[in-house]
Amino acid sequence: MTAKTLFEKVWDRHVVVPETPETPAVLYVDLHLTHEVTSPQAFDVLRARGLRVRRPDRTLVTMDHSTPTDTAQVFGGKPIVLESAAKQIRQLEANCAEFGLDLIGLRDDRRGIVHIIGPELGATQPGKTIVCGDSHTSTHGAFGALAFGIGTTEVGYVLATQCLLQRRPKTLAIEATGRLGPGVSAKDLVLAIIGRIGVNGGTGHVIEFKGPAIEALSMDERMTVCNMSIEAGARAGMVAPDDTTFDYLRGRPRAPQGDAWDRAVADWRTLRSDAGAGYDQRVQIDATAVEPMITYGTNPGMVAPVSGRVPERPGDAVFARSLAYMGLAPGDALRDKPVQMVFVGSCTNARLSDLEVAAKVLAGRRVAPGVRMLVVPGSQQIKREAESRGFAEVFIAAGAEWRESGCSMCLGMNGDLVPQGQYCVSTSNRNFEGRQGTGARTLLASPATAAATAVRGRVTDPREFLH
């Protein structure tokens, strides 16, 4: 029997009609995650054609991108300030009511960023195909699922048919050897990987992250790595499920229960790449050598160790334009760069363990004068847990703003913005021009680096605070 990769095993299970040279495959979708930004036009298409949602039971709907994180606007009766956001929220409520979909709404205690609550609820499971009108759907690949973002038109296809047209991607194995050092995180590892292979290094491929450094990661950390596989251009990122995966999922509301759980785990254990399985490409990285990382440009591949400097690329006009936007020059040191904003949050780094690390750095310290820090949990459940464990109290005592869950400052569409020209160390996933607001200058980093930077008001190696 031909040896198969993890990706091939999951793909083959879901092919309804095989691919031909003329036509893509028809792929069955196990779980469709839906939110307020990329669904309105899709519902309009269903409405215009007189169609219903094919499988409401396989559609998980919430709101996250446009939702305010200001408590007064969520629970205090204050109107949502941004009318565009309020309109999207109202439209999603109306669409779900019309099409019979269960909506995890604005004040629901299960609400949060869609890529955080899917795993949190146990809806994300090994071997599933998962899609969403959002590129960071790759997050769910941490469970051994094949998960990827789709466009608004495709959202309509999946709502109507529970299937999708797809060409089979190639495969890329990234093996991380060794172990991450103290104060070095999964975010640093994935930024180092993107710096190594570039923002186009995974184009046309599904990445399988493997090796001892990956196996040693928690589920939160694996989700951070897979979340950013799209930033290397990949279609998706995957990690083979193991006992760490099963321990995370056991007992969650939408996970199998009883005998069904035992059968599921027995099946999930088969979802590993076979010995001798072939990949189209292979890359190896020594995790032991990875340092705390930070970006300096306008894509995640423009990254260097916190201890490093902005490199030189003579004759590269795009690189020069990026540095001009960022107000940086070749040779500039990254450490001690003054910042005005710090954001801890997003589907990349707003889980409980991320907040725990940030709280550890901030405990007994204050956010530096002139720095504004936002800490935004990834879900309402995480918010409650952070409050019960005292993390929120640490943030507030340090002078940070403690918010309701949502995408927040990851993208400038919900009122949480970085002022023009200001530098923000952010635990999010994209540092494109204007991503956090017009003229905002984003430096991507880990929660530990972000918190350490908030304390000093300058880009800081978190290992100075973590002993």
Short mmCIF file of C-alpha atoms in Angstrom, two decimals:
data_model
loop_
_atom_site.label_atom_id
_atom_site.label_comp_id
_atom_site.label_asym_id
_atom_site.label_seq_id
_atom_site.Cartn_x
_atom_site.Cartn_y
_atom_site.Cartn_z
CA MET A 1 0.00 0.00 0.00
CA THR A 2 1.32 3.46 -0.90
CA ALA A 3 2.58 5.48 2.07
CA LYS A 4 0.52 8.64 2.59
CA THR A 5 1.08 11.97 4.29
CA LEU A 6 -1.32 13.32 6.91
CA PHE A 7 -2.71 15.74 4.32
CA GLU A 8 -3.28 12.99 1.77
CA LYS A 9 -5.18 10.86 4.30
CA VAL A 10 -7.56 13.68 5.17
CA TRP A 11 -7.96 14.87 1.57
CA ASP A 12 -8.72 11.38 0.24
CA ARG A 13 -11.45 10.85 2.85
CA HIS A 14 -13.33 13.91 1.62
CA VAL A 15 -13.18 13.68 -2.17
CA VAL A 16 -16.72 13.45 -3.54
CA VAL A 17 -15.70 13.76 -7.21
CA PRO A 18 -12.02 13.32 -8.10
CA GLU A 19 -9.99 16.04 -9.77
CA THR A 20 -9.29 15.83 -13.50
CA PRO A 21 -6.96 17.92 -15.69
CA GLU A 22 -10.00 20.00 -16.69
CA THR A 23 -11.87 20.22 -13.39
CA PRO A 24 -11.05 20.59 -9.70
CA ALA A 25 -12.13 18.00 -7.16
CA VAL A 26 -15.42 18.30 -5.32
CA LEU A 27 -14.46 18.22 -1.65
CA TYR A 28 -16.89 17.60 1.21
CA VAL A 29 -16.78 20.08 4.10
CA ASP A 30 -17.27 18.80 7.66
CA LEU A 31 -17.42 22.17 9.42
CA HIS A 32 -18.21 25.60 8.03
CA LEU A 33 -17.25 28.51 10.30
CA THR A 34 -19.10 31.72 9.47
CA HIS A 35 -18.87 35.32 10.69
CA GLU A 36 -20.31 38.73 9.95
CA VAL A 37 -17.79 40.09 7.44
CA THR A 38 -17.62 37.55 4.59
CA SER A 39 -21.14 36.10 4.78
CA PRO A 40 -23.67 38.85 3.86
CA GLN A 41 -23.22 38.53 0.08
CA ALA A 42 -23.29 34.74 0.34
CA PHE A 43 -26.66 34.84 2.08
CA ASP A 44 -27.87 37.26 -0.59
CA VAL A 45 -27.04 34.65 -3.26
CA LEU A 46 -29.01 31.97 -1.40
CA ARG A 47 -31.92 34.35 -1.05
CA ALA A 48 -31.87 35.31 -4.74
CA ARG A 49 -31.82 31.67 -5.85
CA GLY A 50 -34.35 30.41 -3.35
CA LEU A 51 -31.86 28.10 -1.65
CA ARG A 52 -31.59 27.01 1.97
CA VAL A 53 -28.49 26.18 4.00
CA ARG A 54 -27.67 22.57 3.22
CA ARG A 55 -26.34 21.52 6.66
CA PRO A 56 -27.11 23.98 9.46
CA ASP A 57 -25.75 21.38 11.91
CA ARG A 58 -22.32 21.69 10.29
CA THR A 59 -22.34 25.50 10.29
CA LEU A 60 -20.96 27.37 13.32
CA VAL A 61 -21.79 31.08 13.26
CA THR A 62 -20.44 33.87 15.42
CA MET A 63 -19.40 37.52 15.22
CA ASP A 64 -15.86 38.70 15.93
CA HIS A 65 -14.23 41.00 13.35
CA SER A 66 -16.48 44.01 13.75
CA THR A 67 -17.58 43.55 17.34
CA PRO A 68 -16.51 46.25 19.78
CA THR A 69 -14.31 45.24 22.71
CA ASP A 70 -15.44 48.14 24.88
CA THR A 71 -17.56 46.62 27.68
CA ALA A 72 -20.02 49.53 27.62
CA GLN A 73 -20.84 48.83 23.97
CA VAL A 74 -21.24 45.09 24.52
CA PHE A 75 -22.97 44.83 27.90
CA GLY A 76 -23.50 48.38 29.14
CA GLY A 77 -26.24 49.52 26.81
CA LYS A 78 -24.05 52.03 24.97
CA PRO A 79 -24.72 51.99 21.21
CA ILE A 80 -22.03 50.50 18.98
CA VAL A 81 -20.03 53.53 17.92
CA LEU A 82 -19.12 52.38 14.41
CA GLU A 83 -22.28 52.22 12.31
CA SER A 84 -20.58 49.96 9.73
CA ALA A 85 -19.85 47.44 12.49
CA ALA A 86 -23.34 47.70 13.95
CA LYS A 87 -24.83 47.13 10.49
CA GLN A 88 -22.79 43.96 9.94
CA ILE A 89 -23.85 42.60 13.31
CA ARG A 90 -27.54 43.33 12.66
CA GLN A 91 -27.31 41.73 9.22
CA LEU A 92 -25.78 38.53 10.57
CA GLU A 93 -28.51 38.31 13.22
CA ALA A 94 -31.17 38.72 10.53
CA ASN A 95 -29.55 36.19 8.18
CA CYS A 96 -29.23 33.54 10.88
CA ALA A 97 -32.86 34.02 11.89
CA GLU A 98 -34.04 33.73 8.28
CA PHE A 99 -31.96 30.66 7.43
CA GLY A 100 -32.40 28.80 10.71
CA LEU A 101 -28.80 28.98 11.93
CA ASP A 102 -27.78 28.90 15.58
CA LEU A 103 -25.88 32.14 16.17
CA ILE A 104 -23.36 32.65 18.95
CA GLY A 105 -24.32 36.30 19.34
CA LEU A 106 -22.76 39.42 20.77
CA ARG A 107 -23.72 38.78 24.41
CA ASP A 108 -23.48 34.99 24.33
CA ASP A 109 -21.05 33.67 26.92
CA ARG A 110 -19.63 31.28 24.27
CA ARG A 111 -18.72 34.10 21.88
CA GLY A 112 -15.19 34.87 20.78
CA ILE A 113 -12.91 34.88 17.77
CA VAL A 114 -14.15 32.11 15.48
CA HIS A 115 -10.74 30.40 15.31
CA ILE A 116 -10.58 30.29 19.08
CA ILE A 117 -14.10 29.14 19.92
CA GLY A 118 -14.11 26.34 17.32
CA PRO A 119 -11.43 24.43 19.25
CA GLU A 120 -12.74 25.67 22.60
CA LEU A 121 -16.16 24.12 21.92
CA GLY A 122 -14.65 20.91 20.59
CA ALA A 123 -16.09 21.49 17.11
CA THR A 124 -12.58 21.44 15.65
CA GLN A 125 -11.45 17.81 15.47
CA PRO A 126 -8.73 15.71 13.79
CA GLY A 127 -9.44 14.57 10.27
CA LYS A 128 -12.11 17.15 9.54
CA THR A 129 -12.24 19.49 6.58
CA ILE A 130 -12.91 22.98 7.94
CA VAL A 131 -13.46 26.19 5.98
CA CYS A 132 -14.27 29.80 6.80
CA GLY A 133 -14.35 33.09 4.96
CA ASP A 134 -11.15 34.07 6.74
CA SER A 135 -7.55 33.25 5.82
CA HIS A 136 -6.51 32.29 9.35
CA THR A 137 -8.75 29.23 9.25
CA SER A 138 -5.40 27.44 8.98
CA THR A 139 -5.35 27.66 12.81
CA HIS A 140 -7.50 24.53 13.06
CA GLY A 141 -4.86 22.45 11.29
CA ALA A 142 -3.13 22.21 14.68
CA PHE A 143 -5.61 19.38 15.41
CA GLY A 144 -4.81 17.39 12.29
CA ALA A 145 -7.71 18.94 10.39
CA LEU A 146 -7.45 20.22 6.83
CA ALA A 147 -8.55 23.82 7.37
CA PHE A 148 -8.31 26.77 5.01
CA GLY A 149 -9.84 30.12 4.19
CA ILE A 150 -12.29 30.66 1.35
CA GLY A 151 -13.76 33.66 -0.45
CA THR A 152 -17.24 35.08 -0.11
CA THR A 153 -18.48 33.34 -3.27
CA GLU A 154 -17.20 30.03 -1.89
CA VAL A 155 -18.95 30.74 1.41
CA GLY A 156 -22.16 30.72 -0.61
CA TYR A 157 -21.21 27.43 -2.30
CA VAL A 158 -20.61 25.73 1.05
CA LEU A 159 -23.80 27.11 2.60
CA ALA A 160 -25.78 25.75 -0.35
CA THR A 161 -24.03 22.41 -1.00
CA GLN A 162 -21.66 21.62 1.91
CA CYS A 163 -19.03 21.03 -0.78
CA LEU A 164 -16.28 23.01 -2.45
CA LEU A 165 -14.31 22.91 -5.69
CA GLN A 166 -10.59 22.54 -4.95
CA ARG A 167 -7.37 21.69 -6.75
CA ARG A 168 -5.16 19.32 -4.77
CA PRO A 169 -2.28 21.29 -3.19
CA LYS A 170 1.33 20.12 -2.98
CA THR A 171 2.91 19.17 0.34
CA LEU A 172 5.71 20.81 2.33
CA ALA A 173 7.18 19.20 5.44
CA ILE A 174 8.77 21.61 7.92
CA GLU A 175 10.68 19.71 10.58
CA ALA A 176 11.61 21.64 13.71
CA THR A 177 14.41 19.85 15.53
CA GLY A 178 15.63 20.46 19.07
CA ARG A 179 13.60 22.41 21.63
CA LEU A 180 12.73 26.08 22.08
CA GLY A 181 14.78 27.82 24.76
CA PRO A 182 13.46 29.66 27.83
CA GLY A 183 11.58 32.83 26.90
CA VAL A 184 11.24 31.71 23.27
CA SER A 185 7.72 30.92 22.08
CA ALA A 186 5.78 29.26 19.29
CA LYS A 187 5.24 32.74 17.80
CA ASP A 188 9.00 33.21 17.60
CA LEU A 189 9.35 29.80 15.96
CA VAL A 190 6.78 30.46 13.26
CA LEU A 191 8.15 33.95 12.58
CA ALA A 192 11.60 32.41 12.20
CA ILE A 193 10.17 29.84 9.77
CA ILE A 194 8.49 32.56 7.69
CA GLY A 195 11.72 34.56 7.74
CA ARG A 196 13.52 31.49 6.46
CA ILE A 197 11.19 30.39 3.64
CA GLY A 198 9.61 33.77 2.85
CA VAL A 199 6.01 34.88 2.44
CA ASN A 200 5.77 32.86 -0.79
CA GLY A 201 7.63 29.80 0.48
CA GLY A 202 4.47 27.78 1.05
CA THR A 203 2.47 28.96 -1.96
CA GLY A 204 0.46 26.13 -3.47
CA HIS A 205 1.31 23.80 -0.58
CA VAL A 206 -0.13 22.43 2.62
CA ILE A 207 2.54 22.57 5.31
CA GLU A 208 2.90 19.73 7.78
CA PHE A 209 4.76 20.94 10.86
CA LYS A 210 6.59 18.08 12.49
CA GLY A 211 9.63 17.15 14.54
CA PRO A 212 10.42 17.12 18.27
CA ALA A 213 10.04 20.88 18.73
CA ILE A 214 6.50 20.75 17.33
CA GLU A 215 5.55 17.65 19.31
CA ALA A 216 6.65 19.43 22.51
CA LEU A 217 4.24 22.32 21.93
CA SER A 218 0.90 22.67 23.73
CA MET A 219 -2.29 22.91 21.66
CA ASP A 220 -2.34 26.68 22.17
CA GLU A 221 1.17 26.87 20.75
CA ARG A 222 0.41 24.55 17.83
CA MET A 223 -2.55 26.76 16.95
CA THR A 224 -0.23 29.79 16.87
CA VAL A 225 2.09 28.00 14.43
CA CYS A 226 -0.66 26.79 12.11
CA ASN A 227 -2.43 30.15 12.31
CA MET A 228 0.50 31.84 10.60
CA SER A 229 1.13 29.21 7.92
CA ILE A 230 -0.97 31.38 5.61
CA GLU A 231 1.60 34.16 6.14
CA ALA A 232 4.13 31.91 4.39
CA GLY A 233 1.69 31.67 1.47
CA ALA A 234 0.53 28.14 2.34
CA ARG A 235 -2.97 26.87 1.68
CA ALA A 236 -3.05 25.32 5.13
CA GLY A 237 -0.87 24.10 7.98
CA MET A 238 -1.25 20.80 9.83
CA VAL A 239 0.12 18.99 12.87
CA ALA A 240 -0.52 15.29 13.40
CA PRO A 241 -2.86 14.64 16.34
CA ASP A 242 -1.47 12.93 19.44
CA ASP A 243 -2.22 12.59 23.15
CA THR A 244 -1.78 16.35 23.58
CA THR A 245 -4.59 16.84 21.06
CA PHE A 246 -6.87 14.26 22.62
CA ASP A 247 -6.34 15.60 26.15
CA TYR A 248 -7.33 19.07 24.92
CA LEU A 249 -10.54 17.87 23.25
CA ARG A 250 -11.73 15.39 25.88
CA GLY A 251 -15.00 16.51 27.48
CA ARG A 252 -15.55 19.60 25.35
CA PRO A 253 -19.21 20.28 24.43
CA ARG A 254 -19.05 19.32 20.75
CA ALA A 255 -16.46 16.56 21.04
CA PRO A 256 -17.61 12.92 20.89
CA GLN A 257 -18.66 11.43 24.23
CA GLY A 258 -18.62 7.93 25.76
CA ASP A 259 -18.06 5.06 23.33
CA ALA A 260 -18.08 7.51 20.44
CA TRP A 261 -15.04 9.20 22.00
CA ASP A 262 -13.11 5.92 22.15
CA ARG A 263 -13.93 5.16 18.53
CA ALA A 264 -12.96 8.66 17.46
CA VAL A 265 -9.59 8.54 19.21
CA ALA A 266 -8.82 5.14 17.69
CA ASP A 267 -9.47 6.65 14.26
CA TRP A 268 -7.58 9.87 15.00
CA ARG A 269 -4.47 7.89 15.95
CA THR A 270 -4.24 6.74 12.33
CA LEU A 271 -3.92 10.33 11.13
CA ARG A 272 -0.13 10.47 10.99
CA SER A 273 2.09 10.51 7.95
CA ASP A 274 3.23 7.00 7.10
CA ALA A 275 6.91 6.09 7.20
CA GLY A 276 8.30 6.72 3.75
CA ALA A 277 5.53 9.13 2.71
CA GLY A 278 6.78 11.58 0.12
CA TYR A 279 6.55 15.38 0.27
CA ASP A 280 7.01 17.78 -2.60
CA GLN A 281 9.38 19.86 -0.45
CA ARG A 282 11.13 19.53 2.90
CA VAL A 283 12.64 22.19 5.16
CA GLN A 284 14.42 21.71 8.47
CA ILE A 285 14.89 24.34 11.18
CA ASP A 286 16.78 24.10 14.47
CA ALA A 287 14.36 25.33 17.14
CA THR A 288 17.18 25.51 19.67
CA ALA A 289 18.74 28.38 17.70
CA VAL A 290 15.53 30.46 17.54
CA GLU A 291 15.55 33.71 19.50
CA PRO A 292 12.71 36.12 20.36
CA MET A 293 11.68 37.58 16.99
CA ILE A 294 10.10 40.83 15.81
CA THR A 295 9.11 42.17 12.41
CA TYR A 296 10.44 45.44 11.04
CA GLY A 297 8.64 45.76 7.70
CA THR A 298 5.24 45.41 6.08
CA ASN A 299 4.98 41.65 5.70
CA PRO A 300 5.67 38.89 8.24
CA GLY A 301 8.71 37.70 6.30
CA MET A 302 10.50 40.93 7.15
CA VAL A 303 11.55 39.65 10.54
CA ALA A 304 14.68 39.44 12.65
CA PRO A 305 15.71 38.58 16.20
CA VAL A 306 14.94 41.30 18.74
CA SER A 307 18.70 41.55 19.16
CA GLY A 308 19.20 42.10 15.42
CA ARG A 309 19.22 45.01 13.00
CA VAL A 310 17.27 45.96 9.90
CA PRO A 311 19.12 44.27 7.01
CA GLU A 312 20.29 45.85 3.77
CA ARG A 313 18.80 44.92 0.39
CA PRO A 314 20.41 47.23 -2.16
CA GLY A 315 18.35 47.77 -5.30
CA ASP A 316 15.14 46.33 -3.83
CA ALA A 317 12.58 49.12 -4.36
CA VAL A 318 9.76 47.26 -2.57
CA PHE A 319 11.96 46.73 0.47
CA ALA A 320 12.93 50.40 0.45
CA ARG A 321 9.29 51.48 0.27
CA SER A 322 8.43 49.22 3.18
CA LEU A 323 11.18 50.69 5.35
CA ALA A 324 10.09 54.20 4.40
CA TYR A 325 6.56 53.41 5.56
CA MET A 326 7.93 52.01 8.82
CA GLY A 327 10.29 54.95 9.38
CA LEU A 328 13.29 52.63 9.57
CA ALA A 329 16.57 52.33 7.71
CA PRO A 330 19.05 49.52 7.03
CA GLY A 331 21.30 49.00 10.01
CA ASP A 332 18.81 50.31 12.58
CA ALA A 333 18.80 48.32 15.81
CA LEU A 334 15.45 46.76 16.68
CA ARG A 335 16.03 46.45 20.40
CA ASP A 336 15.21 49.71 22.24
CA LYS A 337 13.07 51.05 19.39
CA PRO A 338 10.49 53.29 21.17
CA VAL A 339 6.84 52.29 20.76
CA GLN A 340 3.57 53.98 21.63
CA MET A 341 1.13 51.04 21.53
CA VAL A 342 1.12 47.39 22.59
CA PHE A 343 -1.61 44.91 21.63
CA VAL A 344 -1.96 41.44 23.13
CA GLY A 345 -4.76 39.60 21.35
CA SER A 346 -5.99 38.11 18.01
CA CYS A 347 -6.59 34.55 16.83
CA THR A 348 -2.82 34.10 16.89
CA ASN A 349 -2.10 34.91 20.53
CA ALA A 350 -5.19 35.58 22.68
CA ARG A 351 -5.50 32.21 24.41
CA LEU A 352 -5.21 31.67 28.14
CA SER A 353 -1.57 30.58 28.01
CA ASP A 354 -0.70 33.73 26.00
CA LEU A 355 -2.35 35.93 28.63
CA GLU A 356 -0.59 33.98 31.38
CA VAL A 357 2.83 34.73 29.90
CA ALA A 358 1.97 38.41 29.47
CA ALA A 359 0.71 38.57 33.07
CA LYS A 360 3.91 36.95 34.32
CA VAL A 361 5.96 39.69 32.69
CA LEU A 362 3.67 42.49 33.91
CA ALA A 363 3.21 41.27 37.49
CA GLY A 364 4.41 43.95 39.91
CA ARG A 365 5.32 46.29 37.04
CA ARG A 366 3.71 49.20 35.21
CA VAL A 367 3.17 49.96 31.54
CA ALA A 368 5.68 52.67 30.63
CA PRO A 369 4.51 56.31 30.54
CA GLY A 370 3.34 57.28 27.05
CA VAL A 371 2.46 53.70 26.10
CA ARG A 372 -1.12 52.47 25.66
CA MET A 373 -1.60 48.71 26.06
CA LEU A 374 -4.71 46.73 25.10
CA VAL A 375 -5.18 43.15 26.29
CA VAL A 376 -8.07 41.46 24.47
CA PRO A 377 -8.95 37.84 25.28
CA GLY A 378 -9.81 35.55 22.41
CA SER A 379 -13.16 34.48 23.85
CA GLN A 380 -15.53 35.21 26.69
CA GLN A 381 -14.56 31.88 28.24
CA ILE A 382 -10.91 32.89 28.21
CA LYS A 383 -11.89 36.25 29.68
CA ARG A 384 -13.66 34.55 32.59
CA GLU A 385 -10.76 32.16 33.19
CA ALA A 386 -8.19 34.98 33.06
CA GLU A 387 -10.23 36.92 35.59
CA SER A 388 -10.60 33.93 37.92
CA ARG A 389 -6.86 33.26 37.81
CA GLY A 390 -5.93 36.86 38.55
CA PHE A 391 -4.41 37.71 35.17
CA ALA A 392 -6.90 40.50 34.47
CA GLU A 393 -6.12 42.05 37.85
CA VAL A 394 -2.42 42.09 36.91
CA PHE A 395 -3.15 43.80 33.58
CA ILE A 396 -5.35 46.46 35.15
CA ALA A 397 -2.88 47.12 37.97
CA ALA A 398 -0.13 47.55 35.38
CA GLY A 399 -2.17 50.20 33.56
CA ALA A 400 -3.29 48.09 30.58
CA GLU A 401 -6.83 48.13 29.20
CA TRP A 402 -8.72 44.85 29.78
CA ARG A 403 -11.36 44.32 27.09
CA GLU A 404 -14.16 42.05 25.92
CA SER A 405 -13.27 39.37 23.37
CA GLY A 406 -12.96 40.03 19.65
CA CYS A 407 -10.51 40.54 16.81
CA SER A 408 -9.89 44.06 18.08
CA MET A 409 -6.69 45.77 16.98
CA CYS A 410 -5.62 42.97 14.67
CA LEU A 411 -7.45 44.86 11.93
CA GLY A 412 -8.82 48.38 11.80
CA MET A 413 -12.55 47.74 11.41
CA ASN A 414 -14.01 47.71 14.93
CA GLY A 415 -12.84 50.97 16.48
CA ASP A 416 -9.61 49.67 18.05
CA LEU A 417 -6.97 51.54 16.03
CA VAL A 418 -3.32 52.50 16.13
CA PRO A 419 -2.96 56.25 15.42
CA GLN A 420 -1.17 57.28 12.27
CA GLY A 421 2.62 57.14 12.52
CA GLN A 422 2.67 55.32 15.86
CA TYR A 423 4.50 52.06 16.47
CA CYS A 424 2.57 49.11 17.88
CA VAL A 425 4.11 45.86 19.07
CA SER A 426 1.32 43.42 18.29
CA THR A 427 0.77 39.71 18.91
CA SER A 428 -1.40 39.50 15.79
CA ASN A 429 -0.45 37.99 12.44
CA ARG A 430 -0.20 40.74 9.82
CA ASN A 431 1.84 43.91 9.60
CA PHE A 432 0.60 45.18 6.23
CA GLU A 433 0.38 48.91 5.55
CA GLY A 434 -2.73 50.24 7.27
CA ARG A 435 -3.70 46.90 8.79
CA GLN A 436 -4.13 48.38 12.28
CA GLY A 437 -5.25 51.78 11.04
CA THR A 438 -4.18 54.36 8.47
CA GLY A 439 -0.44 54.92 8.77
CA ALA A 440 -0.09 52.46 11.68
CA ARG A 441 3.34 50.85 12.03
CA THR A 442 3.04 47.26 13.23
CA LEU A 443 5.81 45.19 14.80
CA LEU A 444 4.71 41.55 15.17
CA ALA A 445 5.99 39.67 18.21
CA SER A 446 5.12 37.17 20.94
CA PRO A 447 3.01 37.96 24.02
CA ALA A 448 6.15 37.90 26.18
CA THR A 449 7.97 40.35 23.91
CA ALA A 450 4.89 42.57 23.73
CA ALA A 451 4.51 42.69 27.52
CA ALA A 452 8.21 43.32 28.11
CA THR A 453 8.11 46.12 25.53
CA ALA A 454 5.10 47.67 27.26
CA VAL A 455 7.03 47.84 30.53
CA ARG A 456 10.11 49.52 29.04
CA GLY A 457 8.34 51.49 26.31
CA ARG A 458 10.95 50.16 23.91
CA VAL A 459 11.38 46.90 22.00
CA THR A 460 12.68 44.46 24.60
CA ASP A 461 13.98 40.90 24.77
CA PRO A 462 11.47 39.17 27.10
CA ARG A 463 14.19 36.96 28.55
CA GLU A 464 15.21 39.98 30.61
CA PHE A 465 11.91 39.53 32.53
CA LEU A 466 11.47 35.75 32.42
CA HIS A 467 13.88 33.83 34.60
#
